[in-house]
Amino acid sequence: MRLDRLLTVEEVMRVAERRVPKMFFQYADSGAYTESSYRANSEDFGKIRLQQRVGVDISTRSLTTTILGRKVTMPLGLAPTGAAGMQSADGEIKAARAAEKFGIPFTLSTVSICSIEDVAAATTTPFWFQLYVRKDREFTGKLIDRAKAAGCGAIVVTMDCQHYGQRHKDVRNGLTVPLKFTPKFVAEMALKPRWALAMLGTRHRTFGNFSGHVPGATTVAQLAEWMGQQDDLTLNWTDLRWVKQRFGGPLVVKGILHPDDAHAAVDAGADAIIVSNHGGRQLDGAPSTIRVLPRIVDAVNGRCEIYLDSGVRSGHDMIKALALGARAVFIGRPFLYGLGAGGEAGVTRVLEIIRAETDSALGLMGVTDITRLGPANIESNDLLR
Ligand SMILES: Cc1cc2nc3c(=O)[nH]c(=O)nc-3n(C[C@H](O)[C@H](O)[C@H](O)COP(=O)(O)O)c2cc1C
């Protein structure tokens, strides 16, 4: 399978679907409950029209900008995704390497398969660490310390996932920790031998940031039980100051959909916020992120950087978010599909697709510098009011 024959993120996804066991492919390709917000994220991007402009010298075009003061080759990063190492063996390391070579940030999830230290050992530029604040604040504090010791460039605190929005596909597929080797799952693995062999060949098959760090939990079952009791429903704005102070570097607050929450995050010390509905995986019925972005941009009024995730599937989507005021976008599922389709090379392919789409669209819009995008580059649209 030649990855360069894949021309869209959708095509990459179809290959991943063939290569990754259904249970893990659908873990990525799912939203909460009716999946209405999952669908709305992409649908609303589709309703926005770009302004075509001609008669401009577009012979040189630039996609570079900065994110939190660091130069990036395009305004896009890889979002934190739990258990990326189940889409492809050592998935987090592969994705981090692809991002590093491409010159964009990678964000490691708290619930990754490869640990903070594993990813740090395999890369040379700082990656970001996403923090789920756990009930056990001592454990949480140590996670922050580990991210700091690994030289992480930012800590991303996710605020919209203190308890779960159910994804029916996971329940139906029997996705559990530890995995149950049911006859159905074993049969699935026989159909995906490349995936299964690679998984057998790695020692990274459990939650790397937890394994060996939870006193008294020596088996995966004990670890899973402990993890299952750790959702901290008390998480609130005051906790962010503690995280920021302990980490000592930039704080990014993820899961903002309301202007008042954007204000609260900035007041709590956020250097950046991510407008996100967790890819439609949490509050089913929440609005798409592109719909609420302009209100949040107005509310923040330049006091911190603003990124957007949820539903970005192309360079055109990225341009729309930037035109509406985001400094950068993040992608979750697209890079997971890349991992499933072709490991590190698959992630690189997804990034190449998005870069080529962006470069082409910018030219046709008569824009030579991506940082110059603004509301004038999209047609005014009722969707946004
Ligand atoms: C399979 C999967 C696992 C995820 N795990 C996490 C996680 O561990 N932490 C987190 O903050 N967000 C997590 N997210 C949400 C992503 O960071 C991001 O908000 C979302 O994927 C963006 O939407 P997109 O997939 O449409 O790009 C996850 C998303 C997916 C698809």
PDB file of N, CA and C and ligand atoms in Angstrom, residues 27-28 79-82 109-111 130 132 158 254 276 278-279 281 309-313 330-334 336, ligand 1:
ATOM      1  N   TYR A  27     -12.881   2.949  18.669  1.00  0.00           N
ATOM      2  CA  TYR A  27     -12.567   3.773  19.844  1.00  0.00           C
ATOM      3  C   TYR A  27     -12.218   5.191  19.358  1.00  0.00           C
ATOM      4  N   ALA A  28     -11.509   5.265  18.245  1.00  0.00           N
ATOM      5  CA  ALA A  28     -11.184   6.586  17.682  1.00  0.00           C
ATOM      6  C   ALA A  28     -12.399   7.173  16.959  1.00  0.00           C
ATOM      7  N   ALA A  79      -3.196  16.644  18.797  1.00  0.00           N
ATOM      8  CA  ALA A  79      -3.943  16.723  20.057  1.00  0.00           C
ATOM      9  C   ALA A  79      -3.643  15.495  20.920  1.00  0.00           C
ATOM     10  N   PRO A  80      -3.822  15.629  22.242  1.00  0.00           N
ATOM     11  CA  PRO A  80      -3.624  14.458  23.099  1.00  0.00           C
ATOM     12  C   PRO A  80      -4.711  13.422  22.846  1.00  0.00           C
ATOM     13  N   THR A  81      -4.306  12.192  22.647  1.00  0.00           N
ATOM     14  CA  THR A  81      -5.297  11.129  22.476  1.00  0.00           C
ATOM     15  C   THR A  81      -4.858   9.921  23.302  1.00  0.00           C
ATOM     16  N   GLY A  82      -5.766   9.460  24.148  1.00  0.00           N
ATOM     17  CA  GLY A  82      -5.466   8.327  25.008  1.00  0.00           C
ATOM     18  C   GLY A  82      -5.254   7.060  24.188  1.00  0.00           C
ATOM     19  N   SER A 109      -0.878  12.382  25.844  1.00  0.00           N
ATOM     20  CA  SER A 109      -1.992  12.263  26.801  1.00  0.00           C
ATOM     21  C   SER A 109      -1.514  11.658  28.115  1.00  0.00           C
ATOM     22  N   THR A 110      -2.189  12.024  29.206  1.00  0.00           N
ATOM     23  CA  THR A 110      -1.968  11.344  30.490  1.00  0.00           C
ATOM     24  C   THR A 110      -2.158   9.837  30.322  1.00  0.00           C
ATOM     25  N   VAL A 111      -3.198   9.451  29.552  1.00  0.00           N
ATOM     26  CA  VAL A 111      -3.523   8.027  29.424  1.00  0.00           C
ATOM     27  C   VAL A 111      -2.935   7.434  28.137  1.00  0.00           C
ATOM     28  N   GLN A 130      -0.359  16.553  28.255  1.00  0.00           N
ATOM     29  CA  GLN A 130      -1.753  16.817  28.654  1.00  0.00           C
ATOM     30  C   GLN A 130      -2.029  16.164  29.987  1.00  0.00           C
ATOM     31  N   TYR A 132      -4.617  15.039  32.960  1.00  0.00           N
ATOM     32  CA  TYR A 132      -5.914  14.797  33.602  1.00  0.00           C
ATOM     33  C   TYR A 132      -5.641  14.878  35.097  1.00  0.00           C
ATOM     34  N   THR A 158      -6.849  19.385  30.678  1.00  0.00           N
ATOM     35  CA  THR A 158      -8.147  19.128  30.053  1.00  0.00           C
ATOM     36  C   THR A 158      -9.241  19.264  31.098  1.00  0.00           C
ATOM     37  N   LYS A 254      -7.669  23.283  28.057  1.00  0.00           N
ATOM     38  CA  LYS A 254      -8.378  22.608  26.951  1.00  0.00           C
ATOM     39  C   LYS A 254      -9.820  22.278  27.352  1.00  0.00           C
ATOM     40  N   SER A 276     -12.536  23.481  22.395  1.00  0.00           N
ATOM     41  CA  SER A 276     -12.633  22.041  22.100  1.00  0.00           C
ATOM     42  C   SER A 276     -13.883  21.463  22.721  1.00  0.00           C
ATOM     43  N   HIS A 278     -13.834  18.124  22.749  1.00  0.00           N
ATOM     44  CA  HIS A 278     -13.235  16.798  22.888  1.00  0.00           C
ATOM     45  C   HIS A 278     -13.571  15.927  21.672  1.00  0.00           C
ATOM     46  N   GLY A 279     -13.707  16.590  20.526  1.00  0.00           N
ATOM     47  CA  GLY A 279     -14.044  15.839  19.310  1.00  0.00           C
ATOM     48  C   GLY A 279     -15.428  15.210  19.387  1.00  0.00           C
ATOM     49  N   ARG A 281     -16.815  13.858  21.929  1.00  0.00           N
ATOM     50  CA  ARG A 281     -16.776  12.617  22.712  1.00  0.00           C
ATOM     51  C   ARG A 281     -17.298  12.804  24.122  1.00  0.00           C
ATOM     52  N   ASP A 309      -9.705  22.744  18.316  1.00  0.00           N
ATOM     53  CA  ASP A 309      -9.713  21.386  17.764  1.00  0.00           C
ATOM     54  C   ASP A 309     -11.152  20.922  17.631  1.00  0.00           C
ATOM     55  N   SER A 310     -11.322  19.740  17.088  1.00  0.00           N
ATOM     56  CA  SER A 310     -12.616  19.074  16.882  1.00  0.00           C
ATOM     57  C   SER A 310     -13.150  19.314  15.475  1.00  0.00           C
ATOM     58  N   GLY A 311     -12.972  18.321  14.639  1.00  0.00           N
ATOM     59  CA  GLY A 311     -13.560  18.342  13.300  1.00  0.00           C
ATOM     60  C   GLY A 311     -12.628  18.797  12.191  1.00  0.00           C
ATOM     61  N   VAL A 312     -11.400  19.182  12.514  1.00  0.00           N
ATOM     62  CA  VAL A 312     -10.478  19.619  11.446  1.00  0.00           C
ATOM     63  C   VAL A 312     -10.049  18.386  10.652  1.00  0.00           C
ATOM     64  N   ARG A 313     -10.378  18.381   9.359  1.00  0.00           N
ATOM     65  CA  ARG A 313     -10.063  17.231   8.504  1.00  0.00           C
ATOM     66  C   ARG A 313      -9.291  17.616   7.265  1.00  0.00           C
ATOM     67  N   PHE A 330      -5.600  21.940  16.246  1.00  0.00           N
ATOM     68  CA  PHE A 330      -5.059  20.634  16.631  1.00  0.00           C
ATOM     69  C   PHE A 330      -5.928  19.552  16.003  1.00  0.00           C
ATOM     70  N   ILE A 331      -5.303  18.426  15.681  1.00  0.00           N
ATOM     71  CA  ILE A 331      -6.059  17.297  15.132  1.00  0.00           C
ATOM     72  C   ILE A 331      -5.875  16.078  16.037  1.00  0.00           C
ATOM     73  N   GLY A 332      -6.962  15.344  16.214  1.00  0.00           N
ATOM     74  CA  GLY A 332      -6.918  14.113  16.995  1.00  0.00           C
ATOM     75  C   GLY A 332      -7.048  12.900  16.078  1.00  0.00           C
ATOM     76  N   ARG A 333      -8.282  12.623  15.657  1.00  0.00           N
ATOM     77  CA  ARG A 333      -8.505  11.407  14.854  1.00  0.00           C
ATOM     78  C   ARG A 333      -7.664  11.350  13.582  1.00  0.00           C
ATOM     79  N   PRO A 334      -7.520  12.461  12.841  1.00  0.00           N
ATOM     80  CA  PRO A 334      -6.741  12.330  11.597  1.00  0.00           C
ATOM     81  C   PRO A 334      -5.364  11.704  11.823  1.00  0.00           C
ATOM     82  N   LEU A 336      -4.526   9.764  14.348  1.00  0.00           N
ATOM     83  CA  LEU A 336      -4.711   8.365  14.768  1.00  0.00           C
ATOM     84  C   LEU A 336      -4.952   7.479  13.549  1.00  0.00           C
TER      85      LEU A 336
HETATM   86  C1  LIG B   1      -9.417   8.249  20.572  1.00  0.00           C
HETATM   87  C2  LIG B   1      -9.338   9.581  21.231  1.00  0.00           C
HETATM   88  C3  LIG B   1      -8.771   9.681  22.487  1.00  0.00           C
HETATM   89  C4  LIG B   1      -8.683  10.929  23.109  1.00  0.00           C
HETATM   90  N1  LIG B   1      -8.056  11.034  24.319  1.00  0.00           N
HETATM   91  C5  LIG B   1      -7.878  12.259  24.881  1.00  0.00           C
HETATM   92  C6  LIG B   1      -7.086  12.387  26.060  1.00  0.00           C
HETATM   93  O1  LIG B   1      -6.542  11.437  26.577  1.00  0.00           O
HETATM   94  N2  LIG B   1      -6.956  13.623  26.579  1.00  0.00           N
HETATM   95  C7  LIG B   1      -7.547  14.743  26.010  1.00  0.00           C
HETATM   96  O2  LIG B   1      -7.408  15.854  26.527  1.00  0.00           O
HETATM   97  N3  LIG B   1      -8.265  14.620  24.884  1.00  0.00           N
HETATM   98  C8  LIG B   1      -8.430  13.424  24.297  1.00  0.00           C
HETATM   99  N4  LIG B   1      -9.115  13.317  23.128  1.00  0.00           N
HETATM  100  C9  LIG B   1      -9.637  14.525  22.486  1.00  0.00           C
HETATM  101  C10 LIG B   1      -8.601  15.157  21.562  1.00  0.00           C
HETATM  102  O3  LIG B   1      -7.553  15.737  22.293  1.00  0.00           O
HETATM  103  C11 LIG B   1      -9.206  16.253  20.687  1.00  0.00           C
HETATM  104  O4  LIG B   1      -9.885  17.172  21.503  1.00  0.00           O
HETATM  105  C12 LIG B   1     -10.161  15.695  19.635  1.00  0.00           C
HETATM  106  O5  LIG B   1      -9.705  14.477  19.116  1.00  0.00           O
HETATM  107  C13 LIG B   1     -10.278  16.697  18.504  1.00  0.00           C
HETATM  108  O6  LIG B   1     -11.200  16.271  17.566  1.00  0.00           O
HETATM  109  P1  LIG B   1     -10.831  15.515  16.199  1.00  0.00           P
HETATM  110  O7  LIG B   1     -10.575  14.106  16.592  1.00  0.00           O
HETATM  111  O8  LIG B   1     -12.072  15.673  15.407  1.00  0.00           O
HETATM  112  O9  LIG B   1      -9.629  16.180  15.609  1.00  0.00           O
HETATM  113  C14 LIG B   1      -9.224  12.087  22.477  1.00  0.00           C
HETATM  114  C15 LIG B   1      -9.782  11.960  21.214  1.00  0.00           C
HETATM  115  C16 LIG B   1      -9.841  10.727  20.588  1.00  0.00           C
HETATM  116  C17 LIG B   1     -10.430  10.650  19.212  1.00  0.00           C
END
